[in-house]
mmCIF file of C-alpha atoms in Angstrom:
data_model
loop_
_atom_site.group_PDB
_atom_site.id
_atom_site.type_symbol
_atom_site.label_atom_id
_atom_site.label_comp_id
_atom_site.label_asym_id
_atom_site.label_seq_id
_atom_site.Cartn_x
_atom_site.Cartn_y
_atom_site.Cartn_z
ATOM 1 C CA MET A 1 -0.051 0.041 -0.016
ATOM 2 C CA ASN A 2 2.911 2.328 0.773
ATOM 3 C CA LYS A 3 4.176 2.026 -2.787
ATOM 4 C CA LEU A 4 0.738 3.140 -4.102
ATOM 5 C CA LEU A 5 1.123 6.368 -2.080
ATOM 6 C CA SER A 6 4.685 7.099 -3.222
ATOM 7 C CA TRP A 7 5.589 9.981 -5.587
ATOM 8 C CA PRO A 8 6.111 7.778 -8.626
ATOM 9 C CA ALA A 9 2.776 6.121 -8.216
ATOM 10 C CA VAL A 10 0.858 9.342 -7.600
ATOM 11 C CA LEU A 11 2.552 11.249 -10.423
ATOM 12 C CA CYS A 12 1.946 8.464 -12.895
ATOM 13 C CA TRP A 13 -1.662 8.296 -11.872
ATOM 14 C CA LEU A 14 -2.098 12.044 -12.215
ATOM 15 C CA THR A 15 -0.503 12.005 -15.705
ATOM 16 C CA VAL A 16 -2.915 9.280 -16.841
ATOM 17 C CA LEU A 17 -5.834 11.214 -15.300
ATOM 18 C CA LEU A 18 -4.932 14.262 -17.454
ATOM 19 C CA GLU A 19 -4.763 11.991 -20.545
ATOM 20 C CA GLY A 20 -8.165 10.637 -19.784
ATOM 21 C CA TYR A 21 -9.602 14.079 -19.202
ATOM 22 C CA ASP A 22 -8.080 15.457 -22.355
ATOM 23 C CA LEU A 23 -9.190 12.640 -24.656
ATOM 24 C CA VAL A 24 -12.766 12.372 -23.228
ATOM 25 C CA VAL A 25 -13.494 16.041 -23.190
ATOM 26 C CA LEU A 26 -13.591 16.105 -27.023
ATOM 27 C CA GLY A 27 -16.330 13.471 -27.074
ATOM 28 C CA ALA A 28 -18.273 15.485 -24.464
ATOM 29 C CA VAL A 29 -18.267 18.644 -26.558
ATOM 30 C CA ILE A 30 -18.758 17.218 -30.027
ATOM 31 C CA PRO A 31 -22.624 17.439 -29.829
ATOM 32 C CA THR A 32 -22.311 21.100 -28.802
ATOM 33 C CA LEU A 33 -19.888 21.911 -31.571
ATOM 34 C CA ILE A 34 -22.214 20.423 -34.089
ATOM 35 C CA ASP A 35 -25.382 22.010 -32.579
ATOM 36 C CA GLN A 36 -23.687 25.414 -32.469
ATOM 37 C CA ASP A 37 -22.253 25.029 -35.992
ATOM 38 C CA HIS A 38 -18.951 26.225 -34.412
ATOM 39 C CA LEU A 39 -16.422 26.956 -37.230
ATOM 40 C CA GLY A 40 -18.860 25.094 -39.458
ATOM 41 C CA PHE A 41 -18.576 21.764 -37.546
ATOM 42 C CA THR A 42 -20.667 18.908 -38.949
ATOM 43 C CA ALA A 43 -20.674 15.220 -38.013
ATOM 44 C CA ALA A 44 -18.102 14.666 -40.759
ATOM 45 C CA GLY A 45 -15.951 17.562 -39.439
ATOM 46 C CA ALA A 46 -16.114 16.268 -35.909
ATOM 47 C CA THR A 47 -15.171 12.747 -37.144
ATOM 48 C CA PHE A 48 -12.070 14.272 -38.879
ATOM 49 C CA ALA A 49 -11.037 16.129 -35.785
ATOM 50 C CA ALA A 50 -11.485 13.109 -33.572
ATOM 51 C CA THR A 51 -9.610 10.997 -36.042
ATOM 52 C CA MET A 52 -6.644 13.391 -36.231
ATOM 53 C CA SER A 53 -6.472 13.363 -32.452
ATOM 54 C CA LEU A 54 -6.158 9.602 -32.469
ATOM 55 C CA VAL A 55 -3.668 9.557 -35.297
ATOM 56 C CA GLY A 56 -1.525 11.780 -33.034
ATOM 57 C CA VAL A 57 -2.004 9.351 -30.100
ATOM 58 C CA ALA A 58 -0.864 6.453 -32.378
ATOM 59 C CA ILE A 59 2.231 8.323 -33.422
ATOM 60 C CA GLY A 60 3.113 9.317 -29.893
ATOM 61 C CA ALA A 61 2.544 5.815 -28.436
ATOM 62 C CA THR A 62 4.560 3.975 -31.115
ATOM 63 C CA GLY A 63 7.440 6.367 -31.139
ATOM 64 C CA SER A 64 7.724 6.825 -27.382
ATOM 65 C CA GLY A 65 8.380 3.171 -26.468
ATOM 66 C CA PRO A 66 11.866 2.759 -28.028
ATOM 67 C CA VAL A 67 12.858 6.292 -26.957
ATOM 68 C CA THR A 68 11.692 5.524 -23.348
ATOM 69 C CA ASP A 69 13.766 2.313 -23.279
ATOM 70 C CA ARG A 70 16.826 4.170 -24.612
ATOM 71 C CA TYR A 71 16.762 7.505 -22.721
ATOM 72 C CA GLY A 72 14.596 6.860 -19.687
ATOM 73 C CA ARG A 73 10.990 6.900 -18.484
ATOM 74 C CA ARG A 74 11.171 10.269 -16.625
ATOM 75 C CA TRP A 75 12.232 12.428 -19.572
ATOM 76 C CA MET A 76 9.650 11.073 -21.868
ATOM 77 C CA LEU A 77 6.852 11.602 -19.318
ATOM 78 C CA LEU A 78 7.946 15.204 -18.821
ATOM 79 C CA GLY A 79 8.044 16.007 -22.491
ATOM 80 C CA SER A 80 4.755 14.395 -23.227
ATOM 81 C CA ILE A 81 2.936 16.361 -20.476
ATOM 82 C CA VAL A 82 4.269 19.706 -21.784
ATOM 83 C CA LEU A 83 3.262 18.929 -25.395
ATOM 84 C CA PHE A 84 -0.303 17.854 -24.760
ATOM 85 C CA SER A 85 -0.939 20.647 -22.152
ATOM 86 C CA LEU A 86 0.178 23.346 -24.559
ATOM 87 C CA PHE A 87 -1.919 22.150 -27.479
ATOM 88 C CA THR A 88 -4.948 21.390 -25.346
ATOM 89 C CA ALA A 89 -4.912 25.010 -23.959
ATOM 90 C CA VAL A 90 -4.896 26.594 -27.485
ATOM 91 C CA ILE A 91 -7.764 24.434 -28.885
ATOM 92 C CA PRO A 92 -10.423 27.226 -28.320
ATOM 93 C CA LEU A 93 -8.202 29.670 -30.366
ATOM 94 C CA ALA A 94 -8.574 27.529 -33.487
ATOM 95 C CA GLY A 95 -9.858 29.564 -36.444
ATOM 96 C CA SER A 96 -11.046 26.609 -38.624
ATOM 97 C CA VAL A 97 -12.025 23.013 -38.409
ATOM 98 C CA GLY A 98 -8.656 22.192 -40.054
ATOM 99 C CA MET A 99 -6.676 24.156 -37.421
ATOM 100 C CA PHE A 100 -8.775 22.612 -34.589
ATOM 101 C CA ALA A 101 -7.872 19.155 -36.010
ATOM 102 C CA MET A 102 -4.219 20.097 -36.270
ATOM 103 C CA PHE A 103 -4.109 21.200 -32.666
ATOM 104 C CA ARG A 104 -5.700 17.906 -31.667
ATOM 105 C CA LEU A 105 -3.191 15.953 -33.780
ATOM 106 C CA ILE A 106 -0.205 17.525 -31.946
ATOM 107 C CA ALA A 107 -1.915 17.241 -28.549
ATOM 108 C CA GLY A 108 -2.587 13.621 -29.389
ATOM 109 C CA ILE A 109 1.152 12.951 -29.973
ATOM 110 C CA GLY A 110 1.809 14.109 -26.424
ATOM 111 C CA LEU A 111 -1.069 12.093 -25.061
ATOM 112 C CA GLY A 112 0.041 8.939 -26.786
ATOM 113 C CA ALA A 113 3.629 9.414 -25.591
ATOM 114 C CA CYS A 114 2.743 9.633 -21.909
ATOM 115 C CA MET A 115 1.119 6.229 -21.465
ATOM 116 C CA PRO A 116 4.036 3.844 -22.071
ATOM 117 C CA PRO A 117 6.393 5.577 -19.646
ATOM 118 C CA ALA A 118 3.693 6.069 -17.051
ATOM 119 C CA LEU A 119 2.555 2.430 -17.088
ATOM 120 C CA THR A 120 6.205 1.168 -17.279
ATOM 121 C CA LEU A 121 7.302 3.259 -14.285
ATOM 122 C CA MET A 122 4.368 2.125 -12.259
ATOM 123 C CA ALA A 123 4.923 -1.524 -13.107
ATOM 124 C CA GLU A 124 8.610 -1.337 -12.353
ATOM 125 C CA HIS A 125 7.894 0.378 -9.067
ATOM 126 C CA MET A 126 5.771 -2.577 -7.879
ATOM 127 C CA PRO A 127 6.706 -6.207 -7.233
ATOM 128 C CA ALA A 128 6.088 -8.506 -10.253
ATOM 129 C CA SER A 129 3.293 -10.336 -8.423
ATOM 130 C CA ARG A 130 1.317 -7.065 -8.193
ATOM 131 C CA ARG A 131 1.866 -5.695 -11.755
ATOM 132 C CA ALA A 132 -1.691 -6.436 -12.905
ATOM 133 C CA PHE A 133 -3.007 -4.366 -9.963
ATOM 134 C CA ALA A 134 -0.348 -1.707 -10.640
ATOM 135 C CA SER A 135 -1.439 -1.322 -14.240
ATOM 136 C CA THR A 136 -5.204 -1.227 -13.440
ATOM 137 C CA ILE A 137 -4.830 1.130 -10.487
ATOM 138 C CA THR A 138 -2.796 3.468 -12.709
ATOM 139 C CA MET A 139 -5.413 3.367 -15.366
ATOM 140 C CA THR A 140 -8.169 4.323 -12.915
ATOM 141 C CA GLY A 141 -6.618 7.763 -13.450
ATOM 142 C CA TYR A 142 -7.812 7.767 -17.048
ATOM 143 C CA HIS A 143 -11.381 7.171 -16.075
ATOM 144 C CA VAL A 144 -11.326 9.553 -13.097
ATOM 145 C CA GLY A 145 -10.179 12.137 -15.668
ATOM 146 C CA ALA A 146 -13.008 11.092 -17.897
ATOM 147 C CA VAL A 147 -15.489 11.420 -15.017
ATOM 148 C CA PHE A 148 -14.186 14.983 -14.370
ATOM 149 C CA ALA A 149 -14.569 15.794 -18.038
ATOM 150 C CA ALA A 150 -18.151 14.553 -18.043
ATOM 151 C CA LEU A 151 -19.089 16.368 -14.776
ATOM 152 C CA LEU A 152 -17.563 19.631 -15.896
ATOM 153 C CA ALA A 153 -19.325 19.251 -19.284
ATOM 154 C CA LEU A 154 -22.672 18.899 -17.496
ATOM 155 C CA GLN A 155 -21.970 22.082 -15.649
ATOM 156 C CA LEU A 156 -20.441 24.234 -18.405
ATOM 157 C CA VAL A 157 -21.957 23.122 -21.645
ATOM 158 C CA PRO A 158 -22.835 24.949 -23.963
ATOM 159 C CA ARG A 159 -19.763 26.909 -22.829
ATOM 160 C CA TRP A 160 -17.102 24.413 -23.940
ATOM 161 C CA GLU A 161 -14.010 26.526 -24.214
ATOM 162 C CA PRO A 162 -13.140 26.443 -20.425
ATOM 163 C CA LEU A 163 -12.961 22.685 -20.553
ATOM 164 C CA PHE A 164 -9.822 22.882 -22.771
ATOM 165 C CA TYR A 165 -8.292 25.789 -20.827
ATOM 166 C CA LEU A 166 -8.597 23.806 -17.545
ATOM 167 C CA GLY A 167 -6.971 20.760 -19.084
ATOM 168 C CA GLY A 168 -3.960 22.708 -20.315
ATOM 169 C CA VAL A 169 -3.468 24.588 -17.069
ATOM 170 C CA ALA A 170 -3.577 21.449 -15.019
ATOM 171 C CA GLY A 171 -0.861 19.879 -17.119
ATOM 172 C CA PHE A 172 1.504 22.893 -16.620
ATOM 173 C CA VAL A 173 0.907 22.729 -12.931
ATOM 174 C CA LEU A 174 1.908 19.033 -12.856
ATOM 175 C CA VAL A 175 5.160 19.492 -14.816
ATOM 176 C CA PRO A 176 7.348 21.109 -12.053
ATOM 177 C CA VAL A 177 6.162 18.496 -9.568
ATOM 178 C CA VAL A 178 7.129 15.707 -11.935
ATOM 179 C CA TRP A 179 10.518 17.432 -12.453
ATOM 180 C CA LEU A 180 11.194 17.613 -8.707
ATOM 181 C CA LYS A 181 9.644 14.485 -7.367
ATOM 182 C CA LEU A 182 9.795 11.724 -10.023
ATOM 183 C CA PRO A 183 12.947 9.571 -9.958
ATOM 184 C CA GLU A 184 14.073 7.398 -12.881
ATOM 185 C CA SER A 185 13.177 3.753 -12.776
ATOM 186 C CA ALA A 186 15.673 1.537 -11.047
ATOM 187 C CA ALA A 187 14.869 -1.231 -13.577
ATOM 188 C CA PHE A 188 15.673 1.094 -16.455
ATOM 189 C CA LEU A 189 18.994 2.158 -14.879
ATOM 190 C CA ALA A 190 19.946 -1.500 -14.339
ATOM 191 C CA ALA A 191 19.034 -2.418 -17.966
ATOM 192 C CA LYS A 192 20.869 0.605 -19.245
ATOM 193 C CA ASN A 193 24.058 -0.667 -17.723
ATOM 194 C CA ALA A 194 23.568 -4.262 -18.985
ATOM 195 C CA PRO A 195 26.222 -5.422 -21.375
ATOM 196 C CA ILE A 196 23.650 -6.785 -23.879
ATOM 197 C CA ARG A 197 20.631 -4.814 -25.016
ATOM 198 C CA VAL A 198 17.651 -6.422 -26.527
ATOM 199 C CA ARG A 199 16.466 -4.815 -29.720
ATOM 200 C CA PRO A 200 12.716 -4.108 -30.450
ATOM 201 C CA ALA A 201 12.807 -6.631 -33.343
ATOM 202 C CA VAL A 202 13.058 -9.448 -30.778
ATOM 203 C CA LEU A 203 9.300 -8.994 -30.205
ATOM 204 C CA LEU A 204 8.744 -10.777 -33.489
ATOM 205 C CA LYS A 205 11.093 -13.621 -32.822
ATOM 206 C CA PRO A 206 9.627 -17.040 -32.103
ATOM 207 C CA LEU A 207 10.077 -16.583 -28.357
ATOM 208 C CA TYR A 208 7.465 -13.769 -28.183
ATOM 209 C CA LEU A 209 5.663 -13.885 -31.546
ATOM 210 C CA ARG A 210 2.449 -15.491 -30.317
ATOM 211 C CA ALA A 211 2.225 -13.151 -27.388
ATOM 212 C CA THR A 212 3.010 -10.159 -29.556
ATOM 213 C CA LEU A 213 0.466 -10.841 -32.250
ATOM 214 C CA GLY A 214 -2.208 -11.688 -29.715
ATOM 215 C CA VAL A 215 -1.537 -8.564 -27.722
ATOM 216 C CA TRP A 216 -1.554 -6.403 -30.829
ATOM 217 C CA VAL A 217 -4.906 -7.707 -32.015
ATOM 218 C CA GLY A 218 -6.382 -7.567 -28.543
ATOM 219 C CA SER A 219 -5.105 -4.079 -28.035
ATOM 220 C CA PHE A 220 -6.491 -2.964 -31.388
ATOM 221 C CA MET A 221 -9.951 -4.137 -30.386
ATOM 222 C CA GLY A 222 -9.647 -2.936 -26.791
ATOM 223 C CA LEU A 223 -8.782 0.574 -27.769
ATOM 224 C CA LEU A 224 -11.334 0.598 -30.532
ATOM 225 C CA LEU A 225 -13.933 0.127 -27.736
ATOM 226 C CA VAL A 226 -12.378 2.674 -25.458
ATOM 227 C CA TYR A 227 -12.090 5.538 -27.870
ATOM 228 C CA GLY A 228 -15.133 4.755 -29.956
ATOM 229 C CA LEU A 229 -17.405 4.805 -26.905
ATOM 230 C CA ASN A 230 -15.798 7.817 -25.208
ATOM 231 C CA THR A 231 -15.868 9.791 -28.470
ATOM 232 C CA TRP A 232 -19.350 8.970 -29.791
ATOM 233 C CA LEU A 233 -21.484 7.510 -26.962
ATOM 234 C CA PRO A 234 -23.207 10.844 -26.208
ATOM 235 C CA LYS A 235 -24.051 11.165 -29.873
ATOM 236 C CA LEU A 236 -25.167 7.503 -30.149
ATOM 237 C CA MET A 237 -27.509 8.013 -27.242
ATOM 238 C CA ARG A 238 -28.936 11.211 -28.751
ATOM 239 C CA ASP A 239 -29.546 9.285 -32.025
ATOM 240 C CA ALA A 240 -31.206 6.578 -30.063
ATOM 241 C CA GLY A 241 -33.823 9.120 -28.734
ATOM 242 C CA TYR A 242 -32.355 10.148 -25.388
ATOM 243 C CA ASN A 243 -31.949 13.790 -24.453
ATOM 244 C CA MET A 244 -28.608 15.729 -23.985
ATOM 245 C CA SER A 245 -28.582 15.472 -20.214
ATOM 246 C CA THR A 246 -29.082 11.701 -20.369
ATOM 247 C CA SER A 247 -26.481 11.351 -23.167
ATOM 248 C CA LEU A 248 -23.844 13.089 -21.066
ATOM 249 C CA THR A 249 -24.857 11.250 -17.904
ATOM 250 C CA VAL A 250 -24.287 7.822 -19.488
ATOM 251 C CA LEU A 251 -20.698 8.938 -20.463
ATOM 252 C CA LEU A 252 -20.193 9.653 -16.714
ATOM 253 C CA MET A 253 -21.706 6.363 -15.691
ATOM 254 C CA LEU A 254 -19.603 4.476 -18.193
ATOM 255 C CA ASN A 255 -16.429 5.823 -16.726
ATOM 256 C CA ILE A 256 -17.480 5.385 -13.149
ATOM 257 C CA GLY A 257 -18.039 1.708 -14.016
ATOM 258 C CA ALA A 258 -14.616 1.701 -15.544
ATOM 259 C CA VAL A 259 -13.032 2.730 -12.291
ATOM 260 C CA ILE A 260 -14.846 -0.025 -10.411
ATOM 261 C CA GLY A 261 -13.890 -2.521 -13.060
ATOM 262 C CA LEU A 262 -10.184 -1.626 -12.976
ATOM 263 C CA LEU A 263 -9.993 -2.006 -9.207
ATOM 264 C CA THR A 264 -11.749 -5.373 -9.455
ATOM 265 C CA ALA A 265 -9.894 -6.630 -12.519
ATOM 266 C CA GLY A 266 -6.350 -5.951 -11.148
ATOM 267 C CA THR A 267 -6.966 -7.694 -7.890
ATOM 268 C CA LEU A 268 -8.672 -10.685 -9.550
ATOM 269 C CA ALA A 269 -5.938 -10.960 -12.262
ATOM 270 C CA ASP A 270 -3.113 -11.025 -9.643
ATOM 271 C CA ARG A 271 -4.924 -13.906 -7.870
ATOM 272 C CA ARG A 272 -6.286 -15.920 -10.685
ATOM 273 C CA GLY A 273 -4.034 -14.957 -13.640
ATOM 274 C CA ILE A 274 -4.226 -12.145 -16.213
ATOM 275 C CA LYS A 275 -5.225 -14.287 -19.278
ATOM 276 C CA PRO A 276 -8.294 -15.911 -17.766
ATOM 277 C CA THR A 277 -9.471 -12.649 -16.296
ATOM 278 C CA VAL A 278 -9.071 -10.757 -19.577
ATOM 279 C CA LEU A 279 -11.075 -13.435 -21.403
ATOM 280 C CA VAL A 280 -13.972 -13.095 -18.858
ATOM 281 C CA TRP A 281 -13.875 -9.268 -19.218
ATOM 282 C CA PHE A 282 -13.961 -9.255 -23.018
ATOM 283 C CA GLY A 283 -16.787 -11.784 -23.062
ATOM 284 C CA ALA A 284 -18.938 -9.817 -20.603
ATOM 285 C CA ALA A 285 -18.244 -6.623 -22.515
ATOM 286 C CA ALA A 286 -19.563 -8.145 -25.696
ATOM 287 C CA VAL A 287 -22.846 -9.179 -24.008
ATOM 288 C CA PHE A 288 -23.509 -5.905 -22.300
ATOM 289 C CA LEU A 289 -22.554 -3.757 -25.351
ATOM 290 C CA ALA A 290 -25.198 -5.725 -27.382
ATOM 291 C CA LEU A 291 -27.765 -5.047 -24.641
ATOM 292 C CA LEU A 292 -27.327 -1.231 -25.049
ATOM 293 C CA SER A 293 -28.994 -1.468 -28.395
ATOM 294 C CA ILE A 294 -32.289 -1.909 -26.598
ATOM 295 C CA LYS A 295 -34.177 1.331 -25.944
ATOM 296 C CA ILE A 296 -34.660 1.605 -22.100
ATOM 297 C CA SER A 297 -37.302 3.941 -20.735
ATOM 298 C CA SER A 298 -36.155 3.663 -17.124
ATOM 299 C CA THR A 299 -33.271 6.081 -16.393
ATOM 300 C CA VAL A 300 -32.244 4.107 -13.376
ATOM 301 C CA LEU A 301 -32.104 0.861 -15.392
ATOM 302 C CA LEU A 302 -30.281 2.511 -18.264
ATOM 303 C CA ASN A 303 -27.618 4.089 -15.971
ATOM 304 C CA GLY A 304 -27.120 0.779 -14.213
ATOM 305 C CA LEU A 305 -26.653 -1.083 -17.549
ATOM 306 C CA VAL A 306 -24.122 1.554 -18.736
ATOM 307 C CA LEU A 307 -22.252 1.358 -15.425
ATOM 308 C CA VAL A 308 -21.900 -2.434 -15.580
ATOM 309 C CA THR A 309 -20.832 -2.170 -19.311
ATOM 310 C CA GLY A 310 -18.115 0.221 -18.193
ATOM 311 C CA VAL A 311 -16.975 -2.252 -15.577
ATOM 312 C CA PHE A 312 -15.897 -4.731 -18.270
ATOM 313 C CA VAL A 313 -15.244 -2.734 -21.397
ATOM 314 C CA PHE A 314 -12.249 -0.623 -20.289
ATOM 315 C CA SER A 315 -10.704 -3.043 -17.908
ATOM 316 C CA ALA A 316 -10.171 -5.546 -20.614
ATOM 317 C CA GLN A 317 -7.819 -3.227 -22.443
ATOM 318 C CA VAL A 318 -5.808 -2.412 -19.324
ATOM 319 C CA LEU A 319 -5.391 -6.127 -18.509
ATOM 320 C CA ILE A 320 -3.614 -6.416 -21.799
ATOM 321 C CA TYR A 321 -1.059 -3.825 -20.736
ATOM 322 C CA ALA A 322 -0.644 -5.687 -17.446
ATOM 323 C CA TYR A 323 -0.026 -8.884 -19.470
ATOM 324 C CA VAL A 324 2.782 -7.028 -21.325
ATOM 325 C CA THR A 325 4.489 -5.873 -18.135
ATOM 326 C CA GLN A 326 4.825 -9.491 -17.127
ATOM 327 C CA ALA A 327 5.548 -11.000 -20.518
ATOM 328 C CA TYR A 328 8.553 -8.937 -21.548
ATOM 329 C CA PRO A 329 11.918 -8.165 -19.841
ATOM 330 C CA ALA A 330 12.829 -4.688 -18.616
ATOM 331 C CA GLU A 331 15.160 -4.122 -21.612
ATOM 332 C CA ILE A 332 12.203 -4.017 -23.994
ATOM 333 C CA ARG A 333 9.270 -3.544 -21.668
ATOM 334 C CA ALA A 334 8.489 0.062 -22.609
ATOM 335 C CA THR A 335 8.973 -0.781 -26.337
ATOM 336 C CA ALA A 336 6.604 -3.741 -26.060
ATOM 337 C CA LEU A 337 4.086 -1.598 -24.187
ATOM 338 C CA GLY A 338 4.505 1.302 -26.636
ATOM 339 C CA LEU A 339 4.030 -0.915 -29.711
ATOM 340 C CA ALA A 340 1.094 -2.627 -28.139
ATOM 341 C CA SER A 341 -0.418 0.777 -27.405
ATOM 342 C CA GLY A 342 0.523 2.122 -30.871
ATOM 343 C CA VAL A 343 -1.033 -0.787 -32.709
ATOM 344 C CA GLY A 344 -4.022 -0.436 -30.438
ATOM 345 C CA ARG A 345 -4.274 3.227 -31.358
ATOM 346 C CA LEU A 346 -5.024 2.122 -34.922
ATOM 347 C CA GLY A 347 -8.132 0.581 -33.400
ATOM 348 C CA ALA A 348 -8.702 3.894 -31.589
ATOM 349 C CA ILE A 349 -8.577 5.602 -34.999
ATOM 350 C CA PHE A 350 -10.792 3.117 -36.665
ATOM 351 C CA GLY A 351 -13.409 3.037 -33.939
ATOM 352 C CA PRO A 352 -14.393 6.696 -33.921
ATOM 353 C CA THR A 353 -14.095 6.811 -37.699
ATOM 354 C CA ILE A 354 -16.430 3.987 -38.547
ATOM 355 C CA THR A 355 -18.851 5.017 -35.770
ATOM 356 C CA GLY A 356 -18.841 8.504 -37.151
ATOM 357 C CA TRP A 357 -19.475 7.140 -40.602
ATOM 358 C CA LEU A 358 -22.506 5.132 -39.155
ATOM 359 C CA ILE A 359 -23.748 8.370 -37.654
ATOM 360 C CA VAL A 360 -23.401 10.290 -40.935
ATOM 361 C CA VAL A 361 -25.366 7.631 -42.928
ATOM 362 C CA GLY A 362 -27.998 7.435 -40.100
ATOM 363 C CA SER A 363 -27.304 3.804 -39.075
ATOM 364 C CA ALA A 364 -25.578 4.328 -35.740
ATOM 365 C CA ASN A 365 -28.498 2.918 -33.776
ATOM 366 C CA PRO A 366 -28.467 -0.017 -33.318
ATOM 367 C CA TRP A 367 -25.500 -0.940 -35.507
ATOM 368 C CA GLY A 368 -23.049 1.022 -33.545
ATOM 369 C CA PHE A 369 -23.661 -1.106 -30.517
ATOM 370 C CA TYR A 370 -23.609 -4.244 -32.512
ATOM 371 C CA LEU A 371 -20.221 -3.292 -33.972
ATOM 372 C CA PHE A 372 -18.765 -2.762 -30.462
ATOM 373 C CA ALA A 373 -20.148 -6.095 -29.233
ATOM 374 C CA ALA A 374 -18.426 -7.849 -32.204
ATOM 375 C CA VAL A 375 -15.183 -6.028 -31.488
ATOM 376 C CA ALA A 376 -15.232 -7.281 -27.881
ATOM 377 C CA ALA A 377 -15.712 -10.832 -29.138
ATOM 378 C CA ILE A 378 -12.708 -10.621 -31.444
ATOM 379 C CA GLY A 379 -10.576 -9.239 -28.627
ATOM 380 C CA LEU A 380 -11.603 -12.338 -26.622
ATOM 381 C CA LEU A 381 -10.337 -14.646 -29.392
ATOM 382 C CA ALA A 382 -7.019 -12.767 -29.803
ATOM 383 C CA MET A 383 -6.240 -12.951 -26.141
ATOM 384 C CA ALA A 384 -7.268 -16.621 -25.969
ATOM 385 C CA ALA A 385 -4.360 -17.292 -28.332
ATOM 386 C CA VAL A 386 -1.573 -15.820 -26.150
ATOM 387 C CA PRO A 387 0.529 -17.910 -23.808
ATOM 388 C CA ARG A 388 -0.495 -17.843 -20.181
ATOM 389 C CA THR A 389 1.915 -16.102 -17.908
ATOM 390 C CA SER A 390 2.566 -17.601 -14.446
ATOM 391 C CA ILE A 391 -0.172 -16.643 -11.960
ATOM 392 C CA ASP A 392 2.363 -15.627 -9.348
ATOM 393 C CA GLY A 393 3.866 -13.231 -11.857
ATOM 394 C CA LEU A 394 7.475 -14.541 -11.405
ATOM 395 C CA GLY A 395 8.929 -13.380 -14.687
ATOM 396 C CA PRO A 396 8.340 -13.397 -18.371
ATOM 397 C CA ILE A 397 6.810 -16.113 -20.585
ATOM 398 C CA GLU A 398 10.330 -17.495 -21.218
ATOM 399 C CA PRO A 399 13.726 -16.761 -19.448
ATOM 400 C CA VAL A 400 15.170 -13.370 -20.234
ATOM 401 C CA GLU A 401 18.420 -15.007 -20.935
ATOM 402 C CA GLN A 402 16.926 -16.848 -23.994
ATOM 403 C CA ALA A 403 15.657 -13.451 -25.268
ATOM 404 C CA ARG A 404 19.081 -12.048 -25.006
ATOM 405 C CA LEU A 405 20.487 -15.026 -27.022
ATOM 406 C CA ASP A 406 17.844 -14.532 -29.627
ATOM 407 C CA GLU A 407 18.731 -10.831 -29.864
ATOM 408 C CA ARG A 408 22.082 -11.699 -31.320
ATOM 409 C CA THR A 409 20.362 -13.215 -34.421
ATOM 410 C CA VAL A 410 18.190 -10.082 -35.018
#
């Protein structure tokens, strides 16, 4: 418990909180941007802006992993916070839809770059037997940030500009604290001084190939769900006949459920194993997402269903990250995590894009929910194919020494 209250744990959690806030706030204001015809925003323009944001996240996530493994977790985290905070704060100053999208693209690069070092730092700060819990507890920050975004949107919309100013200022407040209080990872320092360094290409060697491919497909599907729902759920609910207040409230309930699910999933995965837990989570997500296609007149019942859906949908993706922290050695841990996140971000781009297209053609309800349910089912199949790590978390799928030997053939 003391480790969870240490500076590295708290600062990694706060960084992920800001990422969650920044990414979800766009989905919270999209209906208002379209209703106000701000800068000429249409559903197609909003889809473009959301897509550019996620393209940036993919670039940041993929590129940050190798840099983090080479130069350190701390410096990458600091740079990413500065970048996304600056370009979040200037969003309301955009003079066109294109400029709005460009600002979101650059902010997205910073947002994508912060996740691999934050999760890697947190995992390396905890014992191996608690890394699933470490990953899920860190990712509760994402959904706490999403809850803040939804709550503030309920209070401020149709005034949406302060939502972006607040996100930018909060990031700049965090930077000096990270600078002063966040030490470099001991595991990184030890790996940096190792005589043999594993190259990223070893992820595709036979030793890790099955795990890598399964994780990439699972991450693609998991992040498709996360970003597709957080970007378009309010609009999907509006198209399903619910009012604006209800549409924003379900976004809030979805992310409250996510926090509950993360706390539950991490503890269960450390006790029962990450792989069996992630399979149950993806399967339950598929069922509950399909049920959301049914029009529910009771507000209490609707909010309850959305909350339970959130419990399973977002935790499944984070359990994949937890799997990576156990499956790969420290020398390539951030690289493996960054590439898993980067490939997953392609799903994050695809999800909002195809959902936005369904909205444009008028078929989002119920097909948007059916799409998400099918995606969860594919995620289940992908993770069913990966090797099962040891339940007690005592190391990678195979000995690190073998990975080092394989590196010499890369």
